[in-house]
Amino acid sequence: QSFVLDPNWPDAQQCFALGRVLIRHSKVEAATRCYQHAVRLQPEFLPAREALNALQKSGDGKSLLREMLLSSEMSQGTGTVKK
């Protein structure tokens, strides 16, 4: 299946949120496109830029997913991640 973004989709935060969901489902290419679109829409949106950089470094999205889980657990107060 192919994933295509509507070029008129106006919200960088929504693109970023969709990218996070796609990473959790191992859809790395689609997540990359979401993060790229978010950065195009709002170049100063740091979370999307950081996620895109992390994806480009890891290639497979595993380190980004690990970071997301850590961040989620830290915000919930648990602060632990199982490897």
PDB file of N, CA and C in Angstrom:
ATOM      1  N   GLN A   1       0.830  -1.175   0.000  1.00  0.00           N
ATOM      2  CA  GLN A   1       0.000   0.000   0.000  1.00  0.00           C
ATOM      3  C   GLN A   1       0.878   1.242   0.000  1.00  0.00           C
ATOM      4  N   SER A   2       0.377   2.262  -0.593  1.00  0.00           N
ATOM      5  CA  SER A   2       1.102   3.522  -0.667  1.00  0.00           C
ATOM      6  C   SER A   2       0.451   4.545   0.242  1.00  0.00           C
ATOM      7  N   PHE A   3       1.272   5.447   0.744  1.00  0.00           N
ATOM      8  CA  PHE A   3       0.785   6.503   1.617  1.00  0.00           C
ATOM      9  C   PHE A   3       1.106   7.830   0.970  1.00  0.00           C
ATOM     10  N   VAL A   4       0.078   8.633   0.702  1.00  0.00           N
ATOM     11  CA  VAL A   4       0.269   9.916   0.042  1.00  0.00           C
ATOM     12  C   VAL A   4      -0.330  11.015   0.907  1.00  0.00           C
ATOM     13  N   LEU A   5       0.447  12.061   1.149  1.00  0.00           N
ATOM     14  CA  LEU A   5      -0.060  13.198   1.916  1.00  0.00           C
ATOM     15  C   LEU A   5      -0.727  14.203   0.991  1.00  0.00           C
ATOM     16  N   ASP A   6      -1.804  14.754   1.440  1.00  0.00           N
ATOM     17  CA  ASP A   6      -2.448  15.845   0.735  1.00  0.00           C
ATOM     18  C   ASP A   6      -1.562  17.070   0.891  1.00  0.00           C
ATOM     19  N   PRO A   7      -1.090  17.677  -0.193  1.00  0.00           N
ATOM     20  CA  PRO A   7      -0.187  18.821  -0.074  1.00  0.00           C
ATOM     21  C   PRO A   7      -0.823  20.034   0.591  1.00  0.00           C
ATOM     22  N   ASN A   8      -2.134  20.026   0.751  1.00  0.00           N
ATOM     23  CA  ASN A   8      -2.818  21.140   1.399  1.00  0.00           C
ATOM     24  C   ASN A   8      -3.097  20.894   2.876  1.00  0.00           C
ATOM     25  N   TRP A   9      -2.617  19.770   3.383  1.00  0.00           N
ATOM     26  CA  TRP A   9      -2.826  19.466   4.790  1.00  0.00           C
ATOM     27  C   TRP A   9      -2.076  20.509   5.596  1.00  0.00           C
ATOM     28  N   PRO A  10      -2.759  21.360   6.354  1.00  0.00           N
ATOM     29  CA  PRO A  10      -2.141  22.575   6.880  1.00  0.00           C
ATOM     30  C   PRO A  10      -1.433  22.492   8.217  1.00  0.00           C
ATOM     31  N   ASP A  11      -1.449  21.374   8.905  1.00  0.00           N
ATOM     32  CA  ASP A  11      -1.006  21.380  10.285  1.00  0.00           C
ATOM     33  C   ASP A  11       0.245  20.528  10.498  1.00  0.00           C
ATOM     34  N   ALA A  12       1.354  21.163  10.834  1.00  0.00           N
ATOM     35  CA  ALA A  12       2.612  20.456  11.062  1.00  0.00           C
ATOM     36  C   ALA A  12       2.503  19.523  12.263  1.00  0.00           C
ATOM     37  N   GLN A  13       1.777  19.929  13.287  1.00  0.00           N
ATOM     38  CA  GLN A  13       1.624  19.090  14.477  1.00  0.00           C
ATOM     39  C   GLN A  13       0.877  17.795  14.148  1.00  0.00           C
ATOM     40  N   GLN A  14      -0.112  17.874  13.267  1.00  0.00           N
ATOM     41  CA  GLN A  14      -0.837  16.671  12.873  1.00  0.00           C
ATOM     42  C   GLN A  14       0.050  15.740  12.055  1.00  0.00           C
ATOM     43  N   CYS A  15       0.863  16.310  11.185  1.00  0.00           N
ATOM     44  CA  CYS A  15       1.806  15.495  10.409  1.00  0.00           C
ATOM     45  C   CYS A  15       2.772  14.785  11.347  1.00  0.00           C
ATOM     46  N   PHE A  16       3.269  15.515  12.343  1.00  0.00           N
ATOM     47  CA  PHE A  16       4.187  14.950  13.314  1.00  0.00           C
ATOM     48  C   PHE A  16       3.511  13.825  14.102  1.00  0.00           C
ATOM     49  N   ALA A  17       2.284  14.061  14.553  1.00  0.00           N
ATOM     50  CA  ALA A  17       1.556  13.043  15.317  1.00  0.00           C
ATOM     51  C   ALA A  17       1.323  11.790  14.477  1.00  0.00           C
ATOM     52  N   LEU A  18       0.973  11.971  13.221  1.00  0.00           N
ATOM     53  CA  LEU A  18       0.790  10.823  12.335  1.00  0.00           C
ATOM     54  C   LEU A  18       2.106  10.079  12.145  1.00  0.00           C
ATOM     55  N   GLY A  19       3.195  10.812  12.009  1.00  0.00           N
ATOM     56  CA  GLY A  19       4.515  10.181  11.894  1.00  0.00           C
ATOM     57  C   GLY A  19       4.827   9.309  13.096  1.00  0.00           C
ATOM     58  N   ARG A  20       4.487   9.785  14.285  1.00  0.00           N
ATOM     59  CA  ARG A  20       4.716   9.000  15.506  1.00  0.00           C
ATOM     60  C   ARG A  20       3.908   7.698  15.482  1.00  0.00           C
ATOM     61  N   VAL A  21       2.667   7.781  15.038  1.00  0.00           N
ATOM     62  CA  VAL A  21       1.833   6.578  14.950  1.00  0.00           C
ATOM     63  C   VAL A  21       2.432   5.605  13.935  1.00  0.00           C
ATOM     64  N   LEU A  22       2.853   6.124  12.808  1.00  0.00           N
ATOM     65  CA  LEU A  22       3.425   5.267  11.766  1.00  0.00           C
ATOM     66  C   LEU A  22       4.707   4.587  12.223  1.00  0.00           C
ATOM     67  N   ILE A  23       5.545   5.299  12.971  1.00  0.00           N
ATOM     68  CA  ILE A  23       6.775   4.688  13.504  1.00  0.00           C
ATOM     69  C   ILE A  23       6.428   3.525  14.416  1.00  0.00           C
ATOM     70  N   ARG A  24       5.426   3.696  15.240  1.00  0.00           N
ATOM     71  CA  ARG A  24       5.024   2.617  16.155  1.00  0.00           C
ATOM     72  C   ARG A  24       4.548   1.378  15.406  1.00  0.00           C
ATOM     73  N   HIS A  25       4.145   1.567  14.153  1.00  0.00           N
ATOM     74  CA  HIS A  25       3.716   0.451  13.314  1.00  0.00           C
ATOM     75  C   HIS A  25       4.776   0.069  12.282  1.00  0.00           C
ATOM     76  N   SER A  26       6.001   0.526  12.513  1.00  0.00           N
ATOM     77  CA  SER A  26       7.158   0.207  11.656  1.00  0.00           C
ATOM     78  C   SER A  26       6.995   0.687  10.222  1.00  0.00           C
ATOM     79  N   LYS A  27       6.247   1.743  10.009  1.00  0.00           N
ATOM     80  CA  LYS A  27       6.059   2.333   8.674  1.00  0.00           C
ATOM     81  C   LYS A  27       7.045   3.502   8.540  1.00  0.00           C
ATOM     82  N   VAL A  28       8.320   3.161   8.417  1.00  0.00           N
ATOM     83  CA  VAL A  28       9.395   4.151   8.463  1.00  0.00           C
ATOM     84  C   VAL A  28       9.324   5.129   7.292  1.00  0.00           C
ATOM     85  N   GLU A  29       9.098   4.632   6.088  1.00  0.00           N
ATOM     86  CA  GLU A  29       9.065   5.530   4.922  1.00  0.00           C
ATOM     87  C   GLU A  29       7.906   6.517   5.021  1.00  0.00           C
ATOM     88  N   ALA A  30       6.751   6.029   5.416  1.00  0.00           N
ATOM     89  CA  ALA A  30       5.591   6.916   5.546  1.00  0.00           C
ATOM     90  C   ALA A  30       5.805   7.924   6.669  1.00  0.00           C
ATOM     91  N   ALA A  31       6.394   7.490   7.765  1.00  0.00           N
ATOM     92  CA  ALA A  31       6.687   8.402   8.876  1.00  0.00           C
ATOM     93  C   ALA A  31       7.673   9.476   8.436  1.00  0.00           C
ATOM     94  N   THR A  32       8.674   9.072   7.669  1.00  0.00           N
ATOM     95  CA  THR A  32       9.656  10.033   7.160  1.00  0.00           C
ATOM     96  C   THR A  32       8.973  11.102   6.323  1.00  0.00           C
ATOM     97  N   ARG A  33       8.051  10.681   5.459  1.00  0.00           N
ATOM     98  CA  ARG A  33       7.329  11.652   4.635  1.00  0.00           C
ATOM     99  C   ARG A  33       6.494  12.598   5.498  1.00  0.00           C
ATOM    100  N   CYS A  34       5.892  12.072   6.552  1.00  0.00           N
ATOM    101  CA  CYS A  34       5.111  12.938   7.461  1.00  0.00           C
ATOM    102  C   CYS A  34       6.006  13.979   8.125  1.00  0.00           C
ATOM    103  N   TYR A  35       7.154  13.549   8.632  1.00  0.00           N
ATOM    104  CA  TYR A  35       8.069  14.483   9.292  1.00  0.00           C
ATOM    105  C   TYR A  35       8.601  15.514   8.294  1.00  0.00           C
ATOM    106  N   GLN A  36       8.916  15.070   7.088  1.00  0.00           N
ATOM    107  CA  GLN A  36       9.387  16.006   6.060  1.00  0.00           C
ATOM    108  C   GLN A  36       8.314  17.038   5.743  1.00  0.00           C
ATOM    109  N   HIS A  37       7.079  16.584   5.651  1.00  0.00           N
ATOM    110  CA  HIS A  37       5.975  17.491   5.346  1.00  0.00           C
ATOM    111  C   HIS A  37       5.779  18.491   6.492  1.00  0.00           C
ATOM    112  N   ALA A  38       5.894  18.017   7.716  1.00  0.00           N
ATOM    113  CA  ALA A  38       5.766  18.902   8.875  1.00  0.00           C
ATOM    114  C   ALA A  38       6.836  19.983   8.850  1.00  0.00           C
ATOM    115  N   VAL A  39       8.056  19.611   8.499  1.00  0.00           N
ATOM    116  CA  VAL A  39       9.159  20.576   8.441  1.00  0.00           C
ATOM    117  C   VAL A  39       8.948  21.567   7.299  1.00  0.00           C
ATOM    118  N   ARG A  40       8.423  21.083   6.175  1.00  0.00           N
ATOM    119  CA  ARG A  40       8.134  22.008   5.068  1.00  0.00           C
ATOM    120  C   ARG A  40       7.065  23.017   5.468  1.00  0.00           C
ATOM    121  N   LEU A  41       6.059  22.549   6.189  1.00  0.00           N
ATOM    122  CA  LEU A  41       4.982  23.437   6.608  1.00  0.00           C
ATOM    123  C   LEU A  41       5.421  24.428   7.674  1.00  0.00           C
ATOM    124  N   GLN A  42       6.263  23.956   8.577  1.00  0.00           N
ATOM    125  CA  GLN A  42       6.680  24.788   9.708  1.00  0.00           C
ATOM    126  C   GLN A  42       8.146  24.473  10.022  1.00  0.00           C
ATOM    127  N   PRO A  43       9.083  25.106   9.299  1.00  0.00           N
ATOM    128  CA  PRO A  43      10.500  24.787   9.439  1.00  0.00           C
ATOM    129  C   PRO A  43      11.053  24.920  10.859  1.00  0.00           C
ATOM    130  N   GLU A  44      10.434  25.751  11.673  1.00  0.00           N
ATOM    131  CA  GLU A  44      10.922  25.936  13.040  1.00  0.00           C
ATOM    132  C   GLU A  44      10.336  24.919  14.026  1.00  0.00           C
ATOM    133  N   PHE A  45       9.519  23.974  13.558  1.00  0.00           N
ATOM    134  CA  PHE A  45       8.898  22.980  14.430  1.00  0.00           C
ATOM    135  C   PHE A  45       9.936  21.922  14.801  1.00  0.00           C
ATOM    136  N   LEU A  46      10.564  22.128  15.942  1.00  0.00           N
ATOM    137  CA  LEU A  46      11.707  21.330  16.372  1.00  0.00           C
ATOM    138  C   LEU A  46      11.414  19.843  16.542  1.00  0.00           C
ATOM    139  N   PRO A  47      10.283  19.429  17.118  1.00  0.00           N
ATOM    140  CA  PRO A  47      10.051  17.986  17.265  1.00  0.00           C
ATOM    141  C   PRO A  47      10.096  17.227  15.934  1.00  0.00           C
ATOM    142  N   ALA A  48       9.549  17.802  14.889  1.00  0.00           N
ATOM    143  CA  ALA A  48       9.570  17.137  13.586  1.00  0.00           C
ATOM    144  C   ALA A  48      10.983  17.091  13.027  1.00  0.00           C
ATOM    145  N   ARG A  49      11.728  18.165  13.194  1.00  0.00           N
ATOM    146  CA  ARG A  49      13.119  18.186  12.712  1.00  0.00           C
ATOM    147  C   ARG A  49      13.960  17.145  13.445  1.00  0.00           C
ATOM    148  N   GLU A  50      13.777  17.058  14.756  1.00  0.00           N
ATOM    149  CA  GLU A  50      14.533  16.082  15.545  1.00  0.00           C
ATOM    150  C   GLU A  50      14.156  14.653  15.169  1.00  0.00           C
ATOM    151  N   ALA A  51      12.874  14.404  14.984  1.00  0.00           N
ATOM    152  CA  ALA A  51      12.427  13.061  14.595  1.00  0.00           C
ATOM    153  C   ALA A  51      12.977  12.684  13.228  1.00  0.00           C
ATOM    154  N   LEU A  52      12.956  13.622  12.306  1.00  0.00           N
ATOM    155  CA  LEU A  52      13.492  13.371  10.967  1.00  0.00           C
ATOM    156  C   LEU A  52      14.986  13.074  11.040  1.00  0.00           C
ATOM    157  N   ASN A  53      15.721  13.849  11.814  1.00  0.00           N
ATOM    158  CA  ASN A  53      17.162  13.607  11.974  1.00  0.00           C
ATOM    159  C   ASN A  53      17.422  12.242  12.601  1.00  0.00           C
ATOM    160  N   ALA A  54      16.647  11.886  13.618  1.00  0.00           N
ATOM    161  CA  ALA A  54      16.812  10.588  14.274  1.00  0.00           C
ATOM    162  C   ALA A  54      16.520   9.447  13.308  1.00  0.00           C
ATOM    163  N   LEU A  55      15.501   9.602  12.483  1.00  0.00           N
ATOM    164  CA  LEU A  55      15.176   8.574  11.491  1.00  0.00           C
ATOM    165  C   LEU A  55      16.285   8.433  10.463  1.00  0.00           C
ATOM    166  N   GLN A  56      16.819   9.545  10.024  1.00  0.00           N
ATOM    167  CA  GLN A  56      17.878   9.504   9.023  1.00  0.00           C
ATOM    168  C   GLN A  56      19.133   8.856   9.590  1.00  0.00           C
ATOM    169  N   LYS A  57      19.381   9.038  10.886  1.00  0.00           N
ATOM    170  CA  LYS A  57      20.551   8.416  11.518  1.00  0.00           C
ATOM    171  C   LYS A  57      20.341   6.925  11.727  1.00  0.00           C
ATOM    172  N   SER A  58      19.142   6.530  12.154  1.00  0.00           N
ATOM    173  CA  SER A  58      18.913   5.123  12.489  1.00  0.00           C
ATOM    174  C   SER A  58      18.577   4.281  11.267  1.00  0.00           C
ATOM    175  N   GLY A  59      17.883   4.879  10.317  1.00  0.00           N
ATOM    176  CA  GLY A  59      17.509   4.146   9.112  1.00  0.00           C
ATOM    177  C   GLY A  59      16.297   3.258   9.270  1.00  0.00           C
ATOM    178  N   ASP A  60      16.189   2.557  10.409  1.00  0.00           N
ATOM    179  CA  ASP A  60      15.081   1.623  10.570  1.00  0.00           C
ATOM    180  C   ASP A  60      14.011   2.100  11.547  1.00  0.00           C
ATOM    181  N   GLY A  61      14.244   3.218  12.204  1.00  0.00           N
ATOM    182  CA  GLY A  61      13.245   3.779  13.106  1.00  0.00           C
ATOM    183  C   GLY A  61      13.272   3.210  14.507  1.00  0.00           C
ATOM    184  N   LYS A  62      14.093   2.183  14.759  1.00  0.00           N
ATOM    185  CA  LYS A  62      14.090   1.556  16.081  1.00  0.00           C
ATOM    186  C   LYS A  62      14.579   2.497  17.177  1.00  0.00           C
ATOM    187  N   SER A  63      15.628   3.250  16.908  1.00  0.00           N
ATOM    188  CA  SER A  63      16.116   4.153  17.955  1.00  0.00           C
ATOM    189  C   SER A  63      15.113   5.279  18.201  1.00  0.00           C
ATOM    190  N   LEU A  64      14.436   5.733  17.152  1.00  0.00           N
ATOM    191  CA  LEU A  64      13.423   6.769  17.327  1.00  0.00           C
ATOM    192  C   LEU A  64      12.259   6.232  18.155  1.00  0.00           C
ATOM    193  N   LEU A  65      11.834   5.018  17.880  1.00  0.00           N
ATOM    194  CA  LEU A  65      10.757   4.414  18.653  1.00  0.00           C
ATOM    195  C   LEU A  65      11.175   4.282  20.117  1.00  0.00           C
ATOM    196  N   ARG A  66      12.403   3.865  20.363  1.00  0.00           N
ATOM    197  CA  ARG A  66      12.902   3.736  21.733  1.00  0.00           C
ATOM    198  C   ARG A  66      12.879   5.097  22.440  1.00  0.00           C
ATOM    199  N   GLU A  67      13.311   6.156  21.726  1.00  0.00           N
ATOM    200  CA  GLU A  67      13.292   7.505  22.291  1.00  0.00           C
ATOM    201  C   GLU A  67      11.856   7.949  22.596  1.00  0.00           C
ATOM    202  N   MET A  68      10.929   7.640  21.689  1.00  0.00           N
ATOM    203  CA  MET A  68       9.538   8.021  21.888  1.00  0.00           C
ATOM    204  C   MET A  68       8.970   7.324  23.119  1.00  0.00           C
ATOM    205  N   LEU A  69       9.286   6.044  23.270  1.00  0.00           N
ATOM    206  CA  LEU A  69       8.788   5.304  24.423  1.00  0.00           C
ATOM    207  C   LEU A  69       9.379   5.859  25.709  1.00  0.00           C
ATOM    208  N   LEU A  70      10.657   6.179  25.691  1.00  0.00           N
ATOM    209  CA  LEU A  70      11.297   6.762  26.866  1.00  0.00           C
ATOM    210  C   LEU A  70      10.644   8.091  27.208  1.00  0.00           C
ATOM    211  N   SER A  71      10.447   8.918  26.205  1.00  0.00           N
ATOM    212  CA  SER A  71       9.820  10.218  26.416  1.00  0.00           C
ATOM    213  C   SER A  71       8.413  10.057  26.983  1.00  0.00           C
ATOM    214  N   SER A  72       7.671   9.114  26.463  1.00  0.00           N
ATOM    215  CA  SER A  72       6.307   8.868  26.930  1.00  0.00           C
ATOM    216  C   SER A  72       6.319   8.394  28.375  1.00  0.00           C
ATOM    217  N   GLU A  73       7.212   7.487  28.699  1.00  0.00           N
ATOM    218  CA  GLU A  73       7.280   6.979  30.061  1.00  0.00           C
ATOM    219  C   GLU A  73       7.767   8.048  31.024  1.00  0.00           C
ATOM    220  N   MET A  74       8.686   8.893  30.576  1.00  0.00           N
ATOM    221  CA  MET A  74       9.181   9.963  31.435  1.00  0.00           C
ATOM    222  C   MET A  74       8.041  10.934  31.742  1.00  0.00           C
ATOM    223  N   SER A  75       7.223  11.250  30.738  1.00  0.00           N
ATOM    224  CA  SER A  75       6.126  12.183  30.970  1.00  0.00           C
ATOM    225  C   SER A  75       5.046  11.574  31.852  1.00  0.00           C
ATOM    226  N   GLN A  76       4.987  10.221  31.891  1.00  0.00           N
ATOM    227  CA  GLN A  76       4.021   9.557  32.759  1.00  0.00           C
ATOM    228  C   GLN A  76       4.607   9.272  34.129  1.00  0.00           C
ATOM    229  N   GLY A  77       5.907   9.579  34.312  1.00  0.00           N
ATOM    230  CA  GLY A  77       6.537   9.427  35.614  1.00  0.00           C
ATOM    231  C   GLY A  77       7.193   8.088  35.866  1.00  0.00           C
ATOM    232  N   THR A  78       7.215   7.164  34.886  1.00  0.00           N
ATOM    233  CA  THR A  78       7.838   5.871  35.140  1.00  0.00           C
ATOM    234  C   THR A  78       9.333   5.935  34.907  1.00  0.00           C
ATOM    235  N   GLY A  79       9.745   6.534  33.803  1.00  0.00           N
ATOM    236  CA  GLY A  79      11.163   6.760  33.531  1.00  0.00           C
ATOM    237  C   GLY A  79      11.980   5.527  33.231  1.00  0.00           C
ATOM    238  N   THR A  80      11.351   4.399  32.916  1.00  0.00           N
ATOM    239  CA  THR A  80      12.108   3.206  32.589  1.00  0.00           C
ATOM    240  C   THR A  80      11.682   2.687  31.225  1.00  0.00           C
ATOM    241  N   VAL A  81      12.642   2.098  30.524  1.00  0.00           N
ATOM    242  CA  VAL A  81      12.369   1.508  29.215  1.00  0.00           C
ATOM    243  C   VAL A  81      13.009   0.136  29.188  1.00  0.00           C
ATOM    244  N   LYS A  82      12.258  -0.842  28.778  1.00  0.00           N
ATOM    245  CA  LYS A  82      12.809  -2.188  28.631  1.00  0.00           C
ATOM    246  C   LYS A  82      13.448  -2.298  27.271  1.00  0.00           C
ATOM    247  N   LYS A  83      14.629  -2.897  27.223  1.00  0.00           N
ATOM    248  CA  LYS A  83      15.350  -3.046  25.945  1.00  0.00           C
ATOM    249  C   LYS A  83      14.915  -4.295  25.245  1.00  0.00           C
TER     250      LYS A  83
END
